[in-house]
Each structure stands twice: as C-alpha cells, then as structure tokens.
Amino acid sequence: MKTKKIVTELLEENKRYSELEIMPRDKEKELHNLLKTDEIITISGVRRCGKSYLILSILKDLPGALYVNFEDERLAGFTAENLKEIYKSFIEIRNPGNKVYFLLDEVQEVKNWEKWVRRMHDSKGLNFILTGSNASLLAPEIATTLGGRNIEINLFPLSFKEFLKVKKFTPEYLTETETSKIKYYLNEYIEHGGFPKVALVEGSFEKKSILMGYFNTIVYKDIVKRFEIRDVEQFREFAIYLIANGSSLMSYYKLKNIFGVGVETVKNYFRYMETAFLIFNVPIFSYKLKDQMKYPRKLYCIDTGLRNAVSFRFMEDKGKLYENIVAVELKRREKEFYYWKDDKQREVDFVIKENLEPKHLVQVCYDIEKPETKNRETKALVEAMDKFNLSSGIIITEDYEDDEHIEGKQIIYKPLWKWLFQSETQV
C-alpha cells in the first residue's frame, strides 16, 4: 500500500481515536507538562500497561499530531526511510502549521528509528512522543543517539488508586462500609493485578485468560523472537519459574543448577525478562559495590495478577504478594530501594535511600498478629534502625494498625490499603 494512502487512513483513524473516552491515568498531567519542553518524550513499560492510551488521551489537544502504531500490519517492516515518507505525506495532506507532533507507538519495531527522530527533531523542529514495550528505549546508546534530548516516562500497570477510579469508586469520606469496599477491591487488585483491560472485564476466568495471553505474547514476541532464543520451551519454563517465585532471593548459580544451563545463559534469560519489563530485581543494601554484586538479588514481578495467572496459585502466597505490591509501588513512586540482611539472617524488605543515605525502612508482613512473627519482624526492623541511625520504621500489614516504641524506636503498623492511599511523594 502506498504511504500516502496509509497516512490518509491513519488520519481518519486518529480522528476516531481523539473522540474516544480514555481511561484517565496519573501520568497524564506529567505528560502535558513535558509537552512544554519541546524535548523528545519516551514512554516505556510492559506490554498492555496503557502506553498507547496515555498518548491517545492527549491526541485531541494536539491538532498538528499524527499517531502511528508500528504493530499495525500495514506498517510491517518499515524503516527510517519509510518514516521520511510518512512525514512527507502527512505534511502534504494535513498542512499542520508550525507545531507538528509525531506520536510513534512501539517505535522499536522500526529499524534505525532513533537517527531519523534526532535529525527531524533538530533540523525540522518536529516534536516526538515515543513508546516502547522493551527497555531498549531506555538504553544508554539510544539516549546518546538522541543527543540527550529525551525525557523518560516509565509507565506501570494501574496503581491501586487508579484501579479504584476504574471501578468508579472514589469516596470523599471513608465510612465503615466504604472501607470494607476498599478491602474488597484490594483483594481483587492483588489477585488479578492492574492491567487496564483486566481491571475492566468481569469474571476470574476471563481475567486469567487475558493475563496468560499477555504473558505468551511477551515471551514469544518481545523476547524469543527479538533475542532469537533457540530452546523456546526451556526459556518459557524459566520465565514461569522466575515469575512464580517472585519476592524471593535469586542467584544465578541456583538457577543454573535448577535448569541445567550455563551461568551466562541464566544471566541472558534474566536480562531478557527485565528488558521486557516482566520482572525487576532489588540488590542488597551495602556501601560496597562488590557486596551488591556478590549477594543474591530479590526478584519481583511487574504485576501480581500476571504472577498469579502464570503460577496458578494465590491464597498461599498472600505475604509474598503483599511484598510484591509494595515493591512495584515503590518503583512507581521512583524510589531508590534495596533489601537489607545481616549476618544473623535478620532481614528488612525495603531500605529506601535518599541523598546517598538510608532514610526509610519498610517491612511487609501479612500476618503480623502472630506473636512469633511480630517478634521476628520487629527485631529485624529495630536492628536495621540501629545500624542506619533511624528513629522510625514502617510495617505494612493486612489490617493491623498501631504505633509502638521498642528500645526507643518508633514502629508504625499500617494496613496495605491505607499505605497505597498515601501521596506518591511519601514512603
């Protein structure tokens, strides 16, 4: 199909997109503010987390814009040369004036896109919003090619507050009834996660089917195909194992023994999954870089719904799921965090660093009201507070709420739903 005809069709589709009622996201305001900078905006995140709808939400506000999704079969195999033709046809058809925006969705599908984008941004003043479903969009070499002119937005599946908006539940006051509803929705959020489409459909079977579809697409399209993995079944089993064992310490050598492959293969598989935003890892806190390299890392899945769908378990993993939810939320809040463990095996789930020093400690404990559990978790937290010279720490619980002092240290117990309600600038 000729490029001019494709662009004509795209503009008709753009008109329909601009009239859609789009699910609001918290990142919309940030995106609008970044438009004032004239920098190249890149939006990255796991497949189906809502990147396309985020840029479509501002399409109606940009009359000189063209939205192009490069997963469209009409654009298969497009290169930078085709981008030039799209631009030329768009100018001929639309004559958009001075402020031209190209909204390029899944731009990593286009070979050599970055050089064309930089040249058009520099020479023509063309404005870009780019999305991608793998971390190549965030790679240092891409930033170098773009000349440091890009600003990044990292998008995640829905936060719990966004999830409640999707459910049309936004109470002004928390009565006992409304608090019970929040807890009900929290259980749904933990079990099925925050992917937008999953949040909108009804029925557990339908939700799990969608999530398994996402997992398979990410594995086969974003990883196996892209990295030319030969033993597809082995990699799929590896991916399932890592996701099913989230909120756990992982070492390359342990995985090597489990799967009977070389350490380099394990490292590559690990990196591929991180590149596709399926997982992320958290290192141990240490002032020594070699310790961070030496000790196992804690692994988390990008979405608990995806984890549950892939692992076929939910109820027995509530504690690990709570921890995973907190890890993703800290990532969403752009915190720098680690786990802590001493030589007596006392452990704190999250050490949050600000200005190069530990500032906050967060422990996650689903069943804190068991005496032996409470004793173990508080001892570890107090020990870490002593080590880092901190006066307080938080324990996130299922429903227990309290404030107590142990050995002169303040411990704040806060239910998960209430912690998720906090401002994103808080810990």
Tab-separated table of N, CA and C in Angstrom, residues 146-228:
chain	number	residue	atom	x	y	z
A	146	LEU	N	20.095	10.121	20.590
A	146	LEU	CA	19.140	11.232	20.641
A	146	LEU	C	19.780	12.504	21.191
A	147	GLY	N	21.052	12.428	21.511
A	147	GLY	CA	21.780	13.615	21.953
A	147	GLY	C	21.354	14.125	23.312
A	148	GLY	N	20.825	13.230	24.159
A	148	GLY	CA	20.387	13.654	25.488
A	148	GLY	C	19.153	14.525	25.462
A	149	ARG	N	18.421	14.488	24.346
A	149	ARG	CA	17.247	15.366	24.198
A	149	ARG	C	15.941	14.681	24.601
A	150	ASN	N	16.037	13.519	25.199
A	150	ASN	CA	14.821	12.797	25.548
A	150	ASN	C	14.551	12.827	27.048
A	151	ILE	N	13.266	12.872	27.374
A	151	ILE	CA	12.801	12.797	28.757
A	151	ILE	C	11.955	11.535	28.878
A	152	GLU	N	12.210	10.761	29.927
A	152	GLU	CA	11.571	9.456	30.056
A	152	GLU	C	10.371	9.490	30.995
A	153	ILE	N	9.335	8.748	30.603
A	153	ILE	CA	8.219	8.429	31.491
A	153	ILE	C	8.157	6.912	31.575
A	154	ASN	N	8.219	6.386	32.785
A	154	ASN	CA	8.071	4.944	32.978
A	154	ASN	C	6.640	4.668	33.420
A	155	LEU	N	5.923	3.907	32.616
A	155	LEU	CA	4.519	3.622	32.920
A	155	LEU	C	4.379	2.195	33.433
A	156	PHE	N	3.556	2.043	34.451
A	156	PHE	CA	3.295	0.744	35.060
A	156	PHE	C	1.820	0.393	34.866
A	157	PRO	N	1.443	-0.849	35.130
A	157	PRO	CA	0.009	-1.131	35.247
A	157	PRO	C	-0.617	-0.209	36.296
A	158	LEU	N	-1.920	-0.186	36.365
A	158	LEU	CA	-2.637	0.743	37.240
A	158	LEU	C	-2.165	0.662	38.691
A	159	SER	N	-2.003	1.833	39.302
A	159	SER	CA	-1.818	1.867	40.751
A	159	SER	C	-3.160	1.518	41.401
A	160	PHE	N	-3.148	1.271	42.708
A	160	PHE	CA	-4.401	0.932	43.379
A	160	PHE	C	-5.383	2.092	43.320
A	161	LYS	N	-4.887	3.321	43.435
A	161	LYS	CA	-5.774	4.488	43.346
A	161	LYS	C	-6.383	4.601	41.948
A	162	GLU	N	-5.576	4.347	40.920
A	162	GLU	CA	-6.108	4.361	39.553
A	162	GLU	C	-7.110	3.231	39.366
A	163	PHE	N	-6.824	2.085	39.947
A	163	PHE	CA	-7.707	0.923	39.871
A	163	PHE	C	-9.079	1.256	40.452
A	164	LEU	N	-9.094	1.948	41.585
A	164	LEU	CA	-10.366	2.336	42.203
A	164	LEU	C	-11.144	3.312	41.320
A	165	LYS	N	-10.430	4.191	40.615
A	165	LYS	CA	-11.106	5.107	39.684
A	165	LYS	C	-11.759	4.337	38.551
A	166	VAL	N	-11.073	3.312	38.061
A	166	VAL	CA	-11.641	2.465	37.007
A	166	VAL	C	-12.921	1.798	37.507
A	167	LYS	N	-12.925	1.428	38.778
A	167	LYS	CA	-14.104	0.805	39.385
A	167	LYS	C	-15.164	1.843	39.769
A	168	LYS	N	-14.858	3.127	39.453
A	168	LYS	CA	-15.759	4.241	39.774
A	168	LYS	C	-16.034	4.318	41.280
A	169	PHE	N	-14.991	4.061	42.039
A	169	PHE	CA	-15.091	4.118	43.491
A	169	PHE	C	-14.109	5.166	44.002
A	170	THR	N	-14.617	6.363	44.249
A	170	THR	CA	-13.768	7.468	44.720
A	170	THR	C	-14.463	8.175	45.884
A	171	PRO	N	-14.526	7.538	47.046
A	171	PRO	CA	-15.253	8.120	48.185
A	171	PRO	C	-14.544	9.342	48.757
A	172	GLU	N	-15.336	10.322	49.175
A	172	GLU	CA	-14.770	11.512	49.825
A	172	GLU	C	-14.459	11.230	51.290
A	173	TYR	N	-15.302	10.403	51.913
A	173	TYR	CA	-15.106	10.052	53.315
A	173	TYR	C	-15.113	8.535	53.444
A	174	LEU	N	-14.268	8.027	54.314
A	174	LEU	CA	-14.162	6.583	54.482
A	174	LEU	C	-15.028	6.125	55.649
A	175	THR	N	-16.265	5.778	55.344
A	175	THR	CA	-17.136	5.177	56.341
A	175	THR	C	-16.734	3.708	56.496
A	176	GLU	N	-17.353	3.043	57.443
A	176	GLU	CA	-17.053	1.622	57.656
A	176	GLU	C	-17.400	0.805	56.416
A	177	THR	N	-18.523	1.145	55.783
A	177	THR	CA	-18.937	0.430	54.569
A	177	THR	C	-17.948	0.655	53.436
A	178	GLU	N	-17.528	1.895	53.266
A	178	GLU	CA	-16.603	2.200	52.176
A	178	GLU	C	-15.225	1.592	52.415
A	179	THR	N	-14.805	1.532	53.670
A	179	THR	CA	-13.539	0.868	53.987
A	179	THR	C	-13.613	-0.612	53.638
A	180	SER	N	-14.757	-1.228	53.909
A	180	SER	CA	-14.945	-2.641	53.549
A	180	SER	C	-14.881	-2.835	52.040
A	181	LYS	N	-15.432	-1.883	51.288
A	181	LYS	CA	-15.375	-1.963	49.826
A	181	LYS	C	-13.939	-1.835	49.328
A	182	ILE	N	-13.182	-0.931	49.948
A	182	ILE	CA	-11.779	-0.769	49.556
A	182	ILE	C	-11.024	-2.078	49.760
A	183	LYS	N	-11.277	-2.751	50.872
A	183	LYS	CA	-10.602	-4.025	51.146
A	183	LYS	C	-11.014	-5.090	50.129
A	184	TYR	N	-12.275	-5.051	49.730
A	184	TYR	CA	-12.745	-5.983	48.699
A	184	TYR	C	-12.002	-5.737	47.391
A	185	TYR	N	-11.902	-4.464	47.002
A	185	TYR	CA	-11.206	-4.130	45.754
A	185	TYR	C	-9.706	-4.417	45.856
A	186	LEU	N	-9.141	-4.256	47.058
A	186	LEU	CA	-7.722	-4.570	47.225
A	186	LEU	C	-7.466	-6.050	46.951
A	187	ASN	N	-8.352	-6.909	47.435
A	187	ASN	CA	-8.190	-8.343	47.168
A	187	ASN	C	-8.259	-8.642	45.678
A	188	GLU	N	-9.169	-7.965	44.977
A	188	GLU	CA	-9.256	-8.150	43.526
A	188	GLU	C	-7.984	-7.647	42.847
A	189	TYR	N	-7.491	-6.508	43.314
A	189	TYR	CA	-6.276	-5.911	42.746
A	189	TYR	C	-5.069	-6.826	42.951
A	190	ILE	N	-4.965	-7.408	44.136
A	190	ILE	CA	-3.846	-8.314	44.417
A	190	ILE	C	-3.962	-9.582	43.577
A	191	GLU	N	-5.169	-10.118	43.454
A	191	GLU	CA	-5.340	-11.386	42.730
A	191	GLU	C	-5.193	-11.224	41.226
A	192	HIS	N	-5.772	-10.156	40.664
A	192	HIS	CA	-5.807	-10.022	39.203
A	192	HIS	C	-4.953	-8.878	38.665
A	193	GLY	N	-4.382	-8.069	39.547
A	193	GLY	CA	-3.432	-7.057	39.109
A	193	GLY	C	-4.057	-5.801	38.541
A	194	GLY	N	-3.209	-4.995	37.898
A	194	GLY	CA	-3.620	-3.666	37.459
A	194	GLY	C	-3.535	-3.405	35.973
A	195	PHE	N	-3.436	-4.442	35.142
A	195	PHE	CA	-3.502	-4.179	33.708
A	195	PHE	C	-4.881	-3.606	33.383
A	196	PRO	N	-4.935	-2.498	32.630
A	196	PRO	CA	-6.211	-1.797	32.422
A	196	PRO	C	-7.347	-2.675	31.892
A	197	LYS	N	-7.089	-3.466	30.857
A	197	LYS	CA	-8.159	-4.287	30.285
A	197	LYS	C	-8.651	-5.321	31.287
A	198	VAL	N	-7.736	-5.884	32.049
A	198	VAL	CA	-8.096	-6.888	33.052
A	198	VAL	C	-8.982	-6.266	34.128
A	199	ALA	N	-8.682	-5.029	34.507
A	199	ALA	CA	-9.482	-4.345	35.524
A	199	ALA	C	-10.906	-4.082	35.041
A	200	LEU	N	-11.070	-3.948	33.735
A	200	LEU	CA	-12.380	-3.593	33.176
A	200	LEU	C	-13.299	-4.790	32.965
A	201	VAL	N	-12.737	-5.974	32.715
A	201	VAL	CA	-13.588	-7.132	32.434
A	201	VAL	C	-14.048	-7.778	33.732
A	202	GLU	N	-15.160	-8.487	33.647
A	202	GLU	CA	-15.690	-9.206	34.798
A	202	GLU	C	-15.366	-10.690	34.654
A	203	GLY	N	-15.257	-11.359	35.768
A	203	GLY	CA	-15.067	-12.800	35.751
A	203	GLY	C	-13.614	-13.214	35.867
A	204	SER	N	-13.347	-14.089	36.830
A	204	SER	CA	-11.983	-14.535	37.092
A	204	SER	C	-11.382	-15.275	35.904
A	205	PHE	N	-12.178	-16.116	35.246
A	205	PHE	CA	-11.662	-16.889	34.109
A	205	PHE	C	-11.237	-15.962	32.979
A	206	GLU	N	-12.075	-14.954	32.684
A	206	GLU	CA	-11.752	-14.011	31.611
A	206	GLU	C	-10.476	-13.237	31.933
A	207	LYS	N	-10.350	-12.809	33.181
A	207	LYS	CA	-9.162	-12.060	33.587
A	207	LYS	C	-7.898	-12.904	33.422
A	208	LYS	N	-7.950	-14.148	33.897
A	208	LYS	CA	-6.781	-15.021	33.812
A	208	LYS	C	-6.435	-15.349	32.362
A	209	SER	N	-7.453	-15.498	31.524
A	209	SER	CA	-7.207	-15.782	30.101
A	209	SER	C	-6.477	-14.618	29.436
A	210	ILE	N	-6.898	-13.398	29.749
A	210	ILE	CA	-6.231	-12.212	29.187
A	210	ILE	C	-4.783	-12.152	29.661
A	211	LEU	N	-4.580	-12.395	30.947
A	211	LEU	CA	-3.228	-12.325	31.508
A	211	LEU	C	-2.303	-13.379	30.906
A	212	MET	N	-2.811	-14.590	30.702
A	212	MET	CA	-1.983	-15.623	30.070
A	212	MET	C	-1.674	-15.245	28.630
A	213	GLY	N	-2.622	-14.592	27.964
A	213	GLY	CA	-2.368	-14.101	26.608
A	213	GLY	C	-1.257	-13.064	26.597
A	214	TYR	N	-1.268	-12.160	27.582
A	214	TYR	CA	-0.199	-11.160	27.695
A	214	TYR	C	1.152	-11.844	27.906
A	215	PHE	N	1.166	-12.796	28.833
A	215	PHE	CA	2.422	-13.495	29.130
A	215	PHE	C	2.984	-14.169	27.882
A	216	ASN	N	2.141	-14.881	27.162
A	216	ASN	CA	2.611	-15.590	25.969
A	216	ASN	C	3.103	-14.627	24.895
A	217	THR	N	2.405	-13.511	24.713
A	217	THR	CA	2.836	-12.525	23.714
A	217	THR	C	4.185	-11.927	24.086
A	218	ILE	N	4.347	-11.588	25.359
A	218	ILE	CA	5.622	-11.015	25.801
A	218	ILE	C	6.753	-12.023	25.616
A	219	VAL	N	6.503	-13.265	26.020
A	219	VAL	CA	7.543	-14.293	25.916
A	219	VAL	C	7.924	-14.544	24.470
A	220	TYR	N	6.924	-14.769	23.613
A	220	TYR	CA	7.230	-15.191	22.241
A	220	TYR	C	7.585	-14.027	21.321
A	221	LYS	N	6.920	-12.888	21.504
A	221	LYS	CA	7.172	-11.769	20.588
A	221	LYS	C	8.279	-10.845	21.082
A	222	ASP	N	8.199	-10.451	22.349
A	222	ASP	CA	9.147	-9.459	22.863
A	222	ASP	C	10.481	-10.066	23.282
A	223	ILE	N	10.501	-11.373	23.520
A	223	ILE	CA	11.747	-11.987	23.989
A	223	ILE	C	12.273	-13.048	23.020
A	224	VAL	N	11.523	-14.128	22.825
A	224	VAL	CA	12.020	-15.234	21.987
A	224	VAL	C	12.361	-14.762	20.582
A	225	LYS	N	11.442	-14.039	19.963
A	225	LYS	CA	11.671	-13.569	18.592
A	225	LYS	C	12.787	-12.534	18.542
A	226	ARG	N	12.754	-11.585	19.447
A	226	ARG	CA	13.734	-10.495	19.418
A	226	ARG	C	15.155	-10.986	19.676
A	227	PHE	N	15.306	-11.907	20.636
A	227	PHE	CA	16.646	-12.359	21.020
A	227	PHE	C	17.029	-13.698	20.385
A	228	GLU	N	16.156	-14.190	19.506
A	228	GLU	CA	16.437	-15.409	18.735
A	228	GLU	C	16.801	-16.580	19.647
